[in-house]
Amino acid sequence: MKNYKIYLLAMVLTFSASCKKNFLDRTPGVDLDEAKTFADPVQTARFADNAYNSLINDYVRFNDHRGCTSQASDEAVSGNSESTVTTLTTGNYHAHALSAALNDITGVWSRMYTGIAITNKVLAHLPTVPLPAPGSSAAAVFNPIKIEGEMRFLRAFFYFELEKRFGGVPLMDKDYTVNDDINFPRASYDQIVSFILSDLAYASSALPNAADLTASNYGRATRGAALALKARVLLYAASPLNNPTNDVTKWKAAAEAAQTVIGLNQYSLQATYADLLNVPSSTEYIMIAIRGPRNISSLLNDFAMSPGSGGAQGQMDPTQNHVDMYEMKNGKAITDPASTYDPQNPYANRDPRFYANIIYNGLPWQGRTIEMWTQGTTHGRDYDPSSIIYTATRYYCKKYWPEVYNTVGGGTSLINYIHFRYGEVLLNYAEAVNEAYGPTVVPPALSDLSLVDQHLSATDAINLIRTRAGMPSVPGGQTTATMRDVIRHERAIELAFEDHRWYDIMRWRIGTQVIATPMYGMNVVKNTNGTFTYSKVLLGNQFQKTYLDYMHHYPIPKSEIYKSKGVLIQNPGWEN
């Protein structure tokens, strides 16, 4: 962990001149003297705000905007075989760690420890910062209790991002100087979880409710965000990867944490699913990354859009594996003989979330129709078998390319990165309750009944999600095992392309079943009479994926292993 010293020197006292909008706009673009900074409450508050910049803040973050975890998972492939994606899909994680920023190994490791360094420094100096006069403008900015709550929340979040990728990591819990020996060994996973929970206990008592934030502070940590993070941390801790003996008390703790968020009565499912990422605020948002409207020329034009609509390259290509997971509108899987699924009319009467997430052949789109067919040597405008800038699967991702955005006249788009939303909390709750109590049992209410206005079984929580989507309720007669499959399926659909699936696969230890399996696309042939023939097709070798049984954790960056001189122990399977 000698790089921690580099993070301190290079980042902690230097603020970025191009920070996020609203409260982060106050961050100055100059180097600041440490003593002067923490002698001034306003400068201290500004310095603390800089910690937010270390949070993960985009779905498509590999190599700036050219790859994402969805393409590593079974959700999608990278049409042009972007190296930051293929180094994961081929199992060459050490090469991924050296690839363009922000990669998911060294990039995240460095970014999280930078954030940890900032929060540790603020927490160390906060007790000595002089209090401003009551009622002054400085007092409106500097609230030491709230700032400590934010720093502890952010530090907990940074450690969670590390542990979900690497397991146990070095635990840095104070403001170290460049002369300190910080060549620490890895703390255990459980030790990191305990540390996170301690920080969140303080944060959830110190932070305001979302309703108490002014518009300029939207996106800051709140009590709800701290409790939602706690629920997610405990869900991961209870999952098979981290709970090999299936200790039911861990599932109960996760269920109680999610129940607490539900009982706040501050959040609810947004009425519509299709625009979840595209609204400035929502009853469903618990915490989102604040970012201004993004230029269409980056993520949309250079990653998500079909060249047939003016995109530079449409590289976000959902797989047939993912598409086949969408049930029929009647709630039956397409493999069920009673589902009414027609392989030659494959996109009719599907789960409404299919139409919110997937762009497919024949879809009416921006005043025309999506064309991903071939006919002899000719082809539709949205597919060209001879060019890697078009889809490799005959699908594009609607969640990253809403219909309202096109390249005509340029412009901007609003695609939020959601840290926590209420739909995820319900899914977390359902998973934990099912494992702890079964599919139909309503768990005991929390001791503080004022926190709870809904007492839900796992089935009830899933049905809330399905009802919002326009889908029928889960069939009765479920066991814990069958309901587990229902819940995992519901997460795959509801949270599609929202940066959850890859990490869910890791914590469930199912990568060898769902990633190391053939990846498929759709072949679409236009007939002379104008109809189409559809057939599932195996994708080329470059789109097939490797996942071995030790890949549920990433390797610690080799550079950190080498510099530790044997103190840091590599994750099993990644020693070479």
Coordinates of C-alpha atoms in Angstrom, one line a residue:
M1 CA 0.0 0.0 0.0
K2 CA 2.9 2.4 -0.6
N3 CA 0.7 4.0 -3.3
Y4 CA -1.4 5.4 -0.5
K5 CA 1.3 7.9 0.0
I6 CA 1.2 8.8 -3.7
Y7 CA -2.6 9.3 -3.4
L8 CA -2.0 11.6 -0.5
L9 CA 0.6 13.7 -2.2
A10 CA -0.9 13.9 -5.7
M11 CA -4.6 14.0 -4.9
V12 CA -5.6 15.0 -1.4
L13 CA -4.4 18.6 -1.5
T14 CA -5.1 19.2 -5.2
F15 CA -8.7 19.8 -6.3
S16 CA -10.0 19.2 -9.8
A17 CA -10.9 22.3 -11.7
S18 CA -13.6 20.4 -13.6
C19 CA -15.9 19.1 -10.8
K20 CA -19.5 18.1 -10.8
K21 CA -22.4 20.6 -10.6
N22 CA -24.2 21.9 -7.6
F23 CA -22.4 21.4 -4.3
L24 CA -19.2 20.2 -5.9
D25 CA -18.9 23.4 -7.9
R26 CA -17.5 24.9 -4.8
T27 CA -14.4 22.9 -5.1
P28 CA -11.5 25.2 -6.1
G29 CA -9.0 24.4 -8.8
V30 CA -5.9 25.3 -6.9
D31 CA -3.5 23.7 -4.5
L32 CA -4.3 24.5 -0.9
D33 CA -2.1 24.6 2.1
E34 CA -3.2 22.0 4.7
A35 CA -2.9 24.1 7.7
K36 CA -4.8 27.0 6.1
T37 CA -7.4 24.7 4.8
F38 CA -8.4 23.2 8.2
A39 CA -8.1 26.6 9.9
D40 CA -11.0 27.7 7.7
P41 CA -14.4 26.0 8.1
V42 CA -15.5 27.0 4.6
Q43 CA -12.3 25.6 3.0
T44 CA -12.7 22.5 5.1
A45 CA -16.2 21.9 3.8
R46 CA -14.9 22.4 0.2
F47 CA -12.1 20.0 0.8
A48 CA -14.5 17.4 2.2
D49 CA -16.7 17.7 -0.9
N50 CA -13.8 16.6 -3.0
A51 CA -14.2 13.0 -1.6
Y52 CA -17.4 12.6 -3.7
N53 CA -15.2 12.6 -6.9
S54 CA -13.8 9.2 -6.0
L55 CA -17.2 7.5 -6.2
I56 CA -18.0 5.3 -9.2
N57 CA -20.2 7.6 -11.3
D58 CA -21.0 5.9 -14.6
Y59 CA -22.1 2.6 -16.1
V60 CA -19.9 2.9 -19.1
R61 CA -16.6 3.8 -17.6
F62 CA -13.9 1.4 -19.0
N63 CA -11.6 3.3 -21.3
D64 CA -13.5 6.5 -20.6
H65 CA -16.8 5.5 -22.3
R66 CA -16.1 2.4 -24.3
G67 CA -16.8 -0.6 -22.0
C68 CA -18.9 -1.7 -19.0
T69 CA -19.5 -4.6 -16.7
S70 CA -22.6 -5.6 -18.7
Q71 CA -20.3 -6.6 -21.5
A72 CA -18.3 -8.7 -19.2
S73 CA -21.4 -10.5 -17.9
D74 CA -24.0 -12.4 -19.9
E75 CA -26.0 -9.2 -20.5
A76 CA -24.1 -8.0 -23.6
V77 CA -21.0 -8.2 -25.7
S78 CA -18.6 -5.5 -27.0
G79 CA -19.2 -5.3 -30.7
N80 CA -15.7 -4.1 -31.5
S81 CA -14.0 -6.3 -28.9
E82 CA -12.9 -3.3 -26.8
S83 CA -9.8 -4.5 -24.9
T84 CA -10.9 -3.3 -21.5
V85 CA -13.8 -5.7 -21.9
T86 CA -12.1 -8.7 -23.6
T87 CA -9.4 -8.8 -21.0
L88 CA -12.2 -9.7 -18.6
T89 CA -14.1 -12.0 -20.9
T90 CA -11.0 -14.0 -21.7
G91 CA -10.0 -14.3 -18.1
N92 CA -6.9 -12.1 -18.5
Y93 CA -7.6 -9.9 -15.5
H94 CA -4.0 -8.9 -14.9
A95 CA -4.0 -7.3 -18.4
H96 CA -7.3 -5.6 -17.6
A97 CA -5.6 -4.1 -14.5
L98 CA -3.1 -2.4 -16.8
S99 CA -5.6 -1.3 -19.4
A100 CA -7.1 2.2 -20.0
A101 CA -8.8 4.0 -17.2
L102 CA -11.1 3.6 -15.6
N103 CA -10.5 -0.2 -15.5
D104 CA -12.2 -2.2 -12.8
I105 CA -9.1 -3.4 -11.0
T106 CA -6.2 -1.0 -10.6
G107 CA -8.4 2.0 -11.6
V108 CA -10.9 1.3 -8.9
W109 CA -8.3 0.3 -6.4
S110 CA -6.5 3.6 -6.8
R111 CA -9.7 5.7 -7.0
M112 CA -11.1 4.2 -3.8
Y113 CA -7.9 4.6 -1.8
T114 CA -7.7 8.2 -3.0
G115 CA -11.2 8.7 -1.6
I116 CA -10.3 6.9 1.6
A117 CA -7.2 9.2 2.1
I118 CA -9.4 12.3 1.7
T119 CA -12.0 11.1 4.2
N120 CA -9.4 10.1 6.7
K121 CA -7.7 13.5 6.5
V122 CA -11.0 15.3 7.0
L123 CA -12.0 13.1 9.9
A124 CA -8.6 13.7 11.6
H125 CA -8.8 17.4 11.3
L126 CA -12.5 18.0 11.8
P127 CA -12.4 18.3 15.6
T128 CA -9.9 21.2 15.5
V129 CA -11.7 23.3 12.8
P130 CA -12.9 26.5 14.3
L131 CA -16.7 26.8 14.4
P132 CA -18.2 29.7 12.5
A133 CA -20.5 32.2 14.0
P134 CA -24.1 31.0 14.3
G135 CA -26.2 32.4 11.4
S136 CA -23.2 33.3 9.3
S137 CA -22.7 32.2 5.7
A138 CA -19.9 29.9 6.8
A139 CA -22.2 28.2 9.3
A140 CA -24.6 27.4 6.4
V141 CA -21.7 25.5 4.7
F142 CA -19.8 24.0 7.7
N143 CA -21.8 21.6 9.8
P144 CA -19.2 19.3 11.5
I145 CA -21.7 16.6 12.4
K146 CA -23.1 16.4 8.9
I147 CA -19.6 16.5 7.3
E148 CA -18.5 13.7 9.6
G149 CA -21.5 11.7 8.6
E150 CA -20.7 12.3 4.9
M151 CA -17.1 11.3 5.3
R152 CA -18.0 8.1 7.2
F153 CA -20.6 7.2 4.6
L154 CA -18.2 7.8 1.7
R155 CA -15.4 5.9 3.4
A156 CA -17.8 3.0 4.0
F157 CA -18.9 3.2 0.3
F158 CA -15.3 3.1 -0.9
Y159 CA -14.4 0.1 1.2
F160 CA -17.5 -1.7 -0.1
E161 CA -16.5 -1.1 -3.7
L162 CA -13.1 -2.6 -2.8
E163 CA -14.4 -5.6 -0.9
K164 CA -17.0 -6.6 -3.5
R165 CA -14.2 -6.8 -6.1
F166 CA -11.3 -8.1 -4.0
G167 CA -12.6 -9.5 -0.7
G168 CA -10.4 -8.4 2.2
V169 CA -8.2 -5.4 1.6
P170 CA -5.7 -3.3 3.7
L171 CA -7.7 -1.2 6.2
M172 CA -6.6 2.4 6.4
D173 CA -8.5 4.1 9.2
K174 CA -6.6 7.3 10.0
D175 CA -4.7 10.2 8.4
Y176 CA -1.3 8.7 7.6
T177 CA 1.7 10.9 6.7
V178 CA 4.2 10.2 4.0
N179 CA 6.7 9.0 6.7
D180 CA 4.3 6.4 8.2
D181 CA 4.9 2.7 7.5
I182 CA 1.6 1.8 5.8
N183 CA 2.7 -1.5 4.3
F184 CA -0.4 -3.2 5.8
P185 CA -1.6 -6.7 5.2
R186 CA -5.1 -7.4 4.1
A187 CA -7.8 -7.3 6.7
S188 CA -10.3 -10.1 6.4
Y189 CA -13.6 -9.6 4.6
D190 CA -15.5 -9.8 7.9
Q191 CA -13.2 -7.1 9.4
I192 CA -13.9 -4.8 6.5
V193 CA -17.7 -5.4 6.9
S194 CA -17.5 -4.6 10.6
F195 CA -15.6 -1.4 9.8
I196 CA -18.1 -0.4 7.2
L197 CA -21.0 -1.0 9.5
S198 CA -19.4 1.1 12.2
D199 CA -19.0 4.0 9.9
L200 CA -22.6 3.6 8.6
A201 CA -24.0 3.5 12.2
Y202 CA -22.7 7.0 12.7
A203 CA -23.6 8.2 9.2
S204 CA -27.2 7.1 9.5
S205 CA -27.6 9.0 12.7
A206 CA -25.8 12.2 11.6
L207 CA -27.0 12.6 8.0
P208 CA -30.2 14.4 7.0
N209 CA -33.2 12.9 5.4
A210 CA -33.5 13.4 1.6
A211 CA -36.5 15.7 2.1
D212 CA -34.3 18.1 4.1
L213 CA -31.8 18.7 1.3
T214 CA -32.0 21.9 -0.8
A215 CA -31.9 21.5 -4.5
S216 CA -28.3 22.6 -4.7
N217 CA -27.4 19.7 -2.4
Y218 CA -29.3 17.0 -4.2
G219 CA -26.9 14.0 -4.6
R220 CA -25.3 14.3 -1.2
A221 CA -25.3 11.4 1.2
T222 CA -28.5 11.1 3.3
R223 CA -29.7 8.9 6.0
G224 CA -31.6 6.8 3.4
A225 CA -28.4 6.4 1.4
A226 CA -26.5 5.2 4.5
L227 CA -29.2 2.7 5.3
A228 CA -29.4 1.5 1.7
L229 CA -25.7 1.0 1.6
K230 CA -25.9 -1.0 4.9
A231 CA -28.5 -3.2 3.3
R232 CA -26.4 -3.9 0.3
V233 CA -23.3 -4.5 2.3
L234 CA -25.1 -7.1 4.5
L235 CA -26.7 -8.7 1.4
Y236 CA -23.2 -9.3 -0.1
A237 CA -21.9 -10.5 3.3
A238 CA -24.8 -13.1 3.4
S239 CA -24.3 -14.3 -0.2
P240 CA -22.7 -17.6 -1.1
L241 CA -19.3 -16.1 -1.9
N242 CA -18.9 -14.6 1.5
N243 CA -21.1 -17.0 3.5
P244 CA -20.1 -20.5 2.5
T245 CA -21.8 -22.1 5.5
N246 CA -25.1 -20.2 4.7
D247 CA -25.3 -18.7 8.2
V248 CA -29.0 -17.7 8.4
T249 CA -28.3 -14.9 10.9
K250 CA -26.4 -13.1 8.1
W251 CA -29.5 -13.2 5.9
K252 CA -31.7 -12.0 8.8
A253 CA -29.4 -9.1 9.3
A254 CA -29.6 -8.2 5.6
A255 CA -33.4 -8.5 5.7
E256 CA -33.6 -6.2 8.7
A257 CA -31.4 -3.6 7.1
A258 CA -33.5 -3.5 3.9
Q259 CA -36.7 -3.5 6.0
T260 CA -35.4 -0.3 7.8
V261 CA -35.1 1.5 4.4
I262 CA -38.6 0.4 3.4
G263 CA -39.9 1.5 6.8
L264 CA -38.6 5.1 6.3
N265 CA -41.6 5.8 4.1
Q266 CA -39.4 8.2 2.2
Y267 CA -39.2 6.3 -1.1
S268 CA -41.5 4.6 -3.5
L269 CA -41.4 2.9 -6.9
Q270 CA -41.6 5.4 -9.7
A271 CA -44.8 4.9 -11.7
T272 CA -42.9 4.3 -14.9
Y273 CA -39.9 1.9 -15.5
A274 CA -38.8 3.0 -19.0
D275 CA -37.4 6.4 -18.0
L276 CA -35.8 5.5 -14.7
L277 CA -32.4 6.7 -15.8
N278 CA -33.6 9.8 -17.6
V279 CA -35.4 12.0 -15.0
P280 CA -33.8 14.7 -13.0
S281 CA -35.5 13.5 -9.8
S282 CA -37.6 10.6 -8.7
T283 CA -39.5 9.1 -5.7
E284 CA -37.4 6.0 -6.4
Y285 CA -34.0 7.7 -6.2
I286 CA -32.2 7.2 -2.9
M287 CA -28.9 8.6 -4.2
I288 CA -27.7 9.3 -7.7
A289 CA -24.5 10.6 -9.1
I290 CA -25.0 14.3 -10.0
R291 CA -23.8 15.0 -13.4
G292 CA -25.0 17.6 -16.0
P293 CA -26.5 16.5 -19.3
R294 CA -23.8 14.7 -21.2
N295 CA -22.8 15.4 -24.8
I296 CA -24.3 13.0 -27.2
S297 CA -21.0 12.6 -29.0
S298 CA -19.5 10.5 -26.2
L299 CA -21.5 7.6 -24.6
L300 CA -24.4 7.7 -27.0
N301 CA -22.8 8.4 -30.3
D302 CA -19.6 6.5 -29.7
F303 CA -20.9 3.5 -27.8
A304 CA -24.7 2.9 -27.8
M305 CA -26.1 4.3 -31.1
S306 CA -26.6 2.4 -34.3
P307 CA -24.6 3.8 -37.2
G308 CA -27.8 3.6 -39.0
S309 CA -29.0 6.5 -36.8
G310 CA -25.8 8.5 -37.1
G311 CA -23.9 6.8 -34.3
A312 CA -20.1 6.3 -34.7
Q313 CA -20.3 2.8 -33.4
G314 CA -23.0 0.7 -31.7
Q315 CA -20.9 -1.4 -29.3
M316 CA -23.4 -2.1 -26.5
D317 CA -24.9 -5.2 -27.9
P318 CA -27.3 -7.3 -25.7
T319 CA -27.0 -11.0 -26.0
Q320 CA -29.7 -13.5 -26.9
N321 CA -28.9 -15.0 -23.5
H322 CA -30.2 -11.9 -21.9
V323 CA -33.1 -11.4 -24.3
D324 CA -34.4 -14.9 -23.7
M325 CA -34.7 -14.1 -20.0
Y326 CA -37.6 -11.8 -20.6
E327 CA -40.9 -13.6 -19.9
M328 CA -44.0 -13.3 -21.9
K329 CA -46.6 -10.8 -20.8
N330 CA -48.5 -13.6 -19.2
G331 CA -45.6 -14.3 -16.8
K332 CA -44.4 -17.5 -18.4
A333 CA -40.9 -18.2 -19.6
I334 CA -40.5 -18.5 -23.3
T335 CA -39.5 -22.1 -22.8
D336 CA -42.9 -22.9 -21.2
P337 CA -45.2 -24.6 -23.8
A338 CA -48.1 -22.6 -22.4
S339 CA -46.3 -19.3 -22.9
T340 CA -47.6 -18.6 -26.4
Y341 CA -44.1 -17.6 -27.5
D342 CA -43.6 -17.7 -31.2
P343 CA -40.0 -18.1 -32.4
Q344 CA -40.9 -16.4 -35.7
N345 CA -42.5 -13.5 -33.9
P346 CA -40.1 -13.4 -31.0
Y347 CA -40.7 -9.8 -29.8
A348 CA -44.5 -9.9 -29.4
N349 CA -46.2 -9.8 -26.0
R350 CA -43.0 -9.8 -23.8
D351 CA -42.4 -8.4 -20.4
P352 CA -42.9 -4.6 -20.8
R353 CA -39.3 -4.1 -19.5
F354 CA -38.1 -5.8 -22.6
Y355 CA -39.4 -2.9 -24.7
A356 CA -37.7 -0.4 -22.2
N357 CA -34.3 -2.1 -22.4
I358 CA -33.9 -3.6 -25.8
I359 CA -33.8 -2.3 -29.4
Y360 CA -34.7 -5.0 -31.9
N361 CA -35.4 -5.6 -35.5
G362 CA -38.7 -4.1 -36.6
L363 CA -39.0 -1.6 -33.7
P364 CA -40.5 1.7 -34.7
W365 CA -37.7 4.2 -33.9
Q366 CA -37.2 7.9 -34.3
G367 CA -39.7 8.1 -37.2
R368 CA -38.4 5.0 -39.0
T369 CA -38.1 1.2 -38.3
I370 CA -35.0 -0.5 -36.9
E371 CA -33.5 -2.8 -39.7
M372 CA -31.1 -5.5 -38.6
W373 CA -31.8 -8.0 -41.3
T374 CA -29.8 -9.5 -44.2
Q375 CA -31.2 -10.5 -47.6
G376 CA -28.6 -12.2 -49.7
T377 CA -25.8 -9.7 -50.1
T378 CA -27.9 -6.7 -48.8
H379 CA -28.7 -5.7 -45.3
G380 CA -30.7 -3.3 -43.2
R381 CA -29.3 0.1 -42.2
D382 CA -28.7 -0.9 -38.6
Y383 CA -26.6 -4.0 -39.3
D384 CA -23.6 -4.7 -41.5
P385 CA -22.0 -8.1 -41.2
S386 CA -18.8 -6.8 -42.7
S387 CA -18.3 -4.0 -40.2
I388 CA -17.5 -4.1 -36.5
I389 CA -19.1 -0.7 -35.8
Y390 CA -22.6 -2.3 -36.0
T391 CA -24.2 -4.6 -33.5
A392 CA -22.8 -8.2 -33.3
T393 CA -26.0 -9.6 -31.8
R394 CA -28.8 -7.8 -33.8
Y395 CA -29.7 -5.8 -30.6
Y396 CA -28.9 -2.4 -29.2
C397 CA -29.4 -1.3 -25.7
K398 CA -32.3 1.1 -25.3
K399 CA -31.5 1.8 -21.6
Y400 CA -28.3 3.6 -22.8
W401 CA -29.9 5.0 -25.9
P402 CA -33.4 6.4 -25.2
E403 CA -35.4 7.2 -28.3
V404 CA -35.5 10.9 -27.6
Y405 CA -31.8 11.2 -28.3
N406 CA -30.3 11.4 -31.8
T407 CA -27.4 13.0 -33.5
V408 CA -29.4 15.5 -35.5
G409 CA -28.1 18.9 -34.4
G410 CA -26.0 17.4 -31.7
G411 CA -27.2 18.2 -28.2
T412 CA -27.1 16.5 -24.8
S413 CA -28.7 13.6 -23.0
L414 CA -29.7 12.8 -19.4
I415 CA -28.6 9.3 -18.4
N416 CA -28.2 9.2 -14.6
Y417 CA -25.9 6.8 -12.7
I418 CA -28.0 5.5 -9.8
H419 CA -26.2 4.6 -6.6
F420 CA -29.3 3.4 -4.9
R421 CA -32.9 3.1 -5.9
Y422 CA -36.0 1.8 -4.1
G423 CA -36.5 -1.0 -6.6
E424 CA -33.1 -2.4 -5.7
V425 CA -33.9 -2.2 -1.9
L426 CA -37.1 -4.3 -2.5
L427 CA -35.0 -6.9 -4.4
N428 CA -32.4 -7.0 -1.7
Y429 CA -35.1 -7.4 0.9
A430 CA -36.8 -10.2 -1.1
E431 CA -33.6 -12.1 -1.5
A432 CA -32.6 -11.8 2.2
V433 CA -36.1 -12.6 3.5
N434 CA -36.5 -15.6 1.3
E435 CA -33.2 -17.1 2.5
A436 CA -33.9 -16.3 6.1
Y437 CA -37.6 -17.1 6.4
G438 CA -38.9 -18.5 3.1
P439 CA -41.0 -17.0 0.3
T440 CA -44.3 -16.3 2.1
V441 CA -43.3 -15.5 5.7
V442 CA -43.5 -11.9 6.8
P443 CA -40.4 -11.4 9.1
P444 CA -40.7 -9.9 12.5
A445 CA -41.2 -6.1 12.6
L446 CA -38.3 -4.0 13.8
S447 CA -38.4 -3.0 17.5
D448 CA -39.0 0.6 16.5
L449 CA -42.4 0.2 14.9
S450 CA -42.5 3.8 13.9
L451 CA -39.9 2.9 11.2
V452 CA -42.2 0.4 9.5
D453 CA -45.3 0.9 7.5
Q454 CA -45.0 -2.1 5.3
H455 CA -44.6 -5.7 6.4
L456 CA -43.8 -7.7 3.4
S457 CA -42.9 -11.3 2.5
A458 CA -40.3 -12.0 -0.1
T459 CA -43.1 -12.7 -2.5
D460 CA -44.9 -9.5 -1.7
A461 CA -41.7 -7.4 -2.4
I462 CA -41.2 -9.1 -5.8
N463 CA -44.8 -8.6 -6.7
L464 CA -44.5 -4.9 -6.0
I465 CA -41.7 -4.8 -8.6
R466 CA -43.6 -6.9 -11.1
T467 CA -46.8 -4.9 -10.7
R468 CA -45.0 -1.7 -11.5
A469 CA -43.7 -3.4 -14.6
G470 CA -47.1 -4.6 -15.7
M471 CA -46.4 -8.2 -15.0
P472 CA -48.5 -10.8 -13.2
S473 CA -47.7 -11.8 -9.6
V474 CA -45.4 -14.7 -8.9
P475 CA -47.2 -18.0 -9.0
G476 CA -48.0 -19.6 -5.6
G477 CA -46.5 -22.7 -4.2
Q478 CA -42.8 -21.5 -4.3
T479 CA -40.2 -23.1 -2.1
T480 CA -37.1 -21.2 -0.9
A481 CA -35.1 -22.8 -3.8
T482 CA -37.6 -22.0 -6.5
M483 CA -38.2 -18.5 -5.1
R484 CA -34.4 -18.0 -5.2
D485 CA -34.5 -18.6 -8.9
V486 CA -37.5 -16.2 -9.3
I487 CA -35.6 -13.4 -7.3
R488 CA -32.4 -13.8 -9.3
H489 CA -34.3 -13.7 -12.5
E490 CA -36.2 -10.6 -11.4
R491 CA -32.9 -8.9 -10.5
A492 CA -31.5 -9.7 -14.0
I493 CA -34.5 -8.0 -15.6
E494 CA -35.3 -5.1 -13.3
L495 CA -31.7 -4.1 -12.9
A496 CA -30.6 -4.8 -16.4
F497 CA -27.5 -2.8 -17.5
E498 CA -27.4 -0.9 -14.2
D499 CA -24.0 -2.3 -13.1
H500 CA -25.4 -5.0 -10.8
R501 CA -25.4 -8.2 -12.9
W502 CA -21.7 -8.8 -13.1
Y503 CA -21.2 -8.4 -9.3
D504 CA -24.4 -10.5 -8.6
I505 CA -22.9 -13.3 -10.6
M506 CA -19.7 -13.1 -8.6
R507 CA -21.4 -13.1 -5.2
W508 CA -23.7 -16.0 -6.2
R509 CA -20.7 -17.9 -7.5
I510 CA -22.6 -18.8 -10.7
G511 CA -20.2 -17.4 -13.3
T512 CA -19.2 -20.9 -14.4
Q513 CA -22.8 -21.6 -15.3
V514 CA -24.0 -18.3 -16.9
I515 CA -20.8 -16.7 -18.3
A516 CA -18.7 -19.8 -19.3
T517 CA -21.6 -20.9 -21.5
P518 CA -22.2 -20.2 -25.2
M519 CA -23.1 -16.7 -26.0
Y520 CA -25.8 -16.2 -28.7
G521 CA -27.2 -13.5 -30.9
M522 CA -30.1 -13.5 -33.3
N523 CA -30.0 -14.0 -37.1
V524 CA -32.6 -12.1 -39.0
V525 CA -33.3 -12.9 -42.7
K526 CA -35.6 -10.8 -44.7
N527 CA -37.7 -12.9 -47.0
T528 CA -38.8 -11.8 -50.5
N529 CA -42.4 -11.2 -49.3
G530 CA -41.2 -8.8 -46.6
T531 CA -41.5 -11.1 -43.7
F532 CA -38.6 -12.2 -41.5
T533 CA -37.1 -15.5 -40.4
Y534 CA -35.5 -15.5 -37.0
S535 CA -33.0 -18.0 -35.7
K536 CA -30.8 -18.1 -32.7
V537 CA -27.2 -18.1 -33.7
L538 CA -23.9 -18.8 -31.8
L539 CA -21.7 -15.8 -31.7
G540 CA -18.2 -15.8 -33.0
N541 CA -15.3 -17.0 -30.8
Q542 CA -14.3 -13.4 -30.0
F543 CA -17.6 -13.0 -28.2
Q544 CA -17.4 -16.2 -26.1
K545 CA -16.4 -15.8 -22.5
T546 CA -14.2 -17.5 -19.9
Y547 CA -15.1 -17.8 -16.3
L548 CA -13.2 -20.1 -13.9
D549 CA -14.1 -21.0 -10.4
Y550 CA -11.6 -18.7 -8.8
M551 CA -12.8 -15.6 -10.7
H552 CA -15.4 -14.6 -8.1
H553 CA -12.8 -12.1 -6.8
Y554 CA -10.4 -9.9 -8.8
P555 CA -6.7 -10.2 -8.3
I556 CA -5.1 -7.6 -6.2
P557 CA -3.1 -5.3 -8.6
K558 CA 0.3 -6.9 -9.2
S559 CA 2.0 -3.6 -8.6
E560 CA 0.6 -3.5 -5.0
I561 CA 1.7 -7.2 -4.5
Y562 CA 5.3 -6.5 -5.6
K563 CA 5.7 -3.3 -3.6
S564 CA 4.4 -4.9 -0.4
K565 CA 7.4 -7.3 -0.4
G566 CA 5.3 -10.3 0.6
V567 CA 2.9 -8.5 3.0
L568 CA -0.1 -8.5 0.6
I569 CA -1.3 -12.0 -0.2
Q570 CA -2.8 -12.5 -3.7
N571 CA -6.3 -13.9 -4.1
P572 CA -6.2 -17.7 -4.9
G573 CA -5.9 -18.5 -8.6
W574 CA -4.3 -15.2 -9.5
E575 CA -0.7 -15.8 -8.2
N576 CA 0.8 -15.9 -11.7

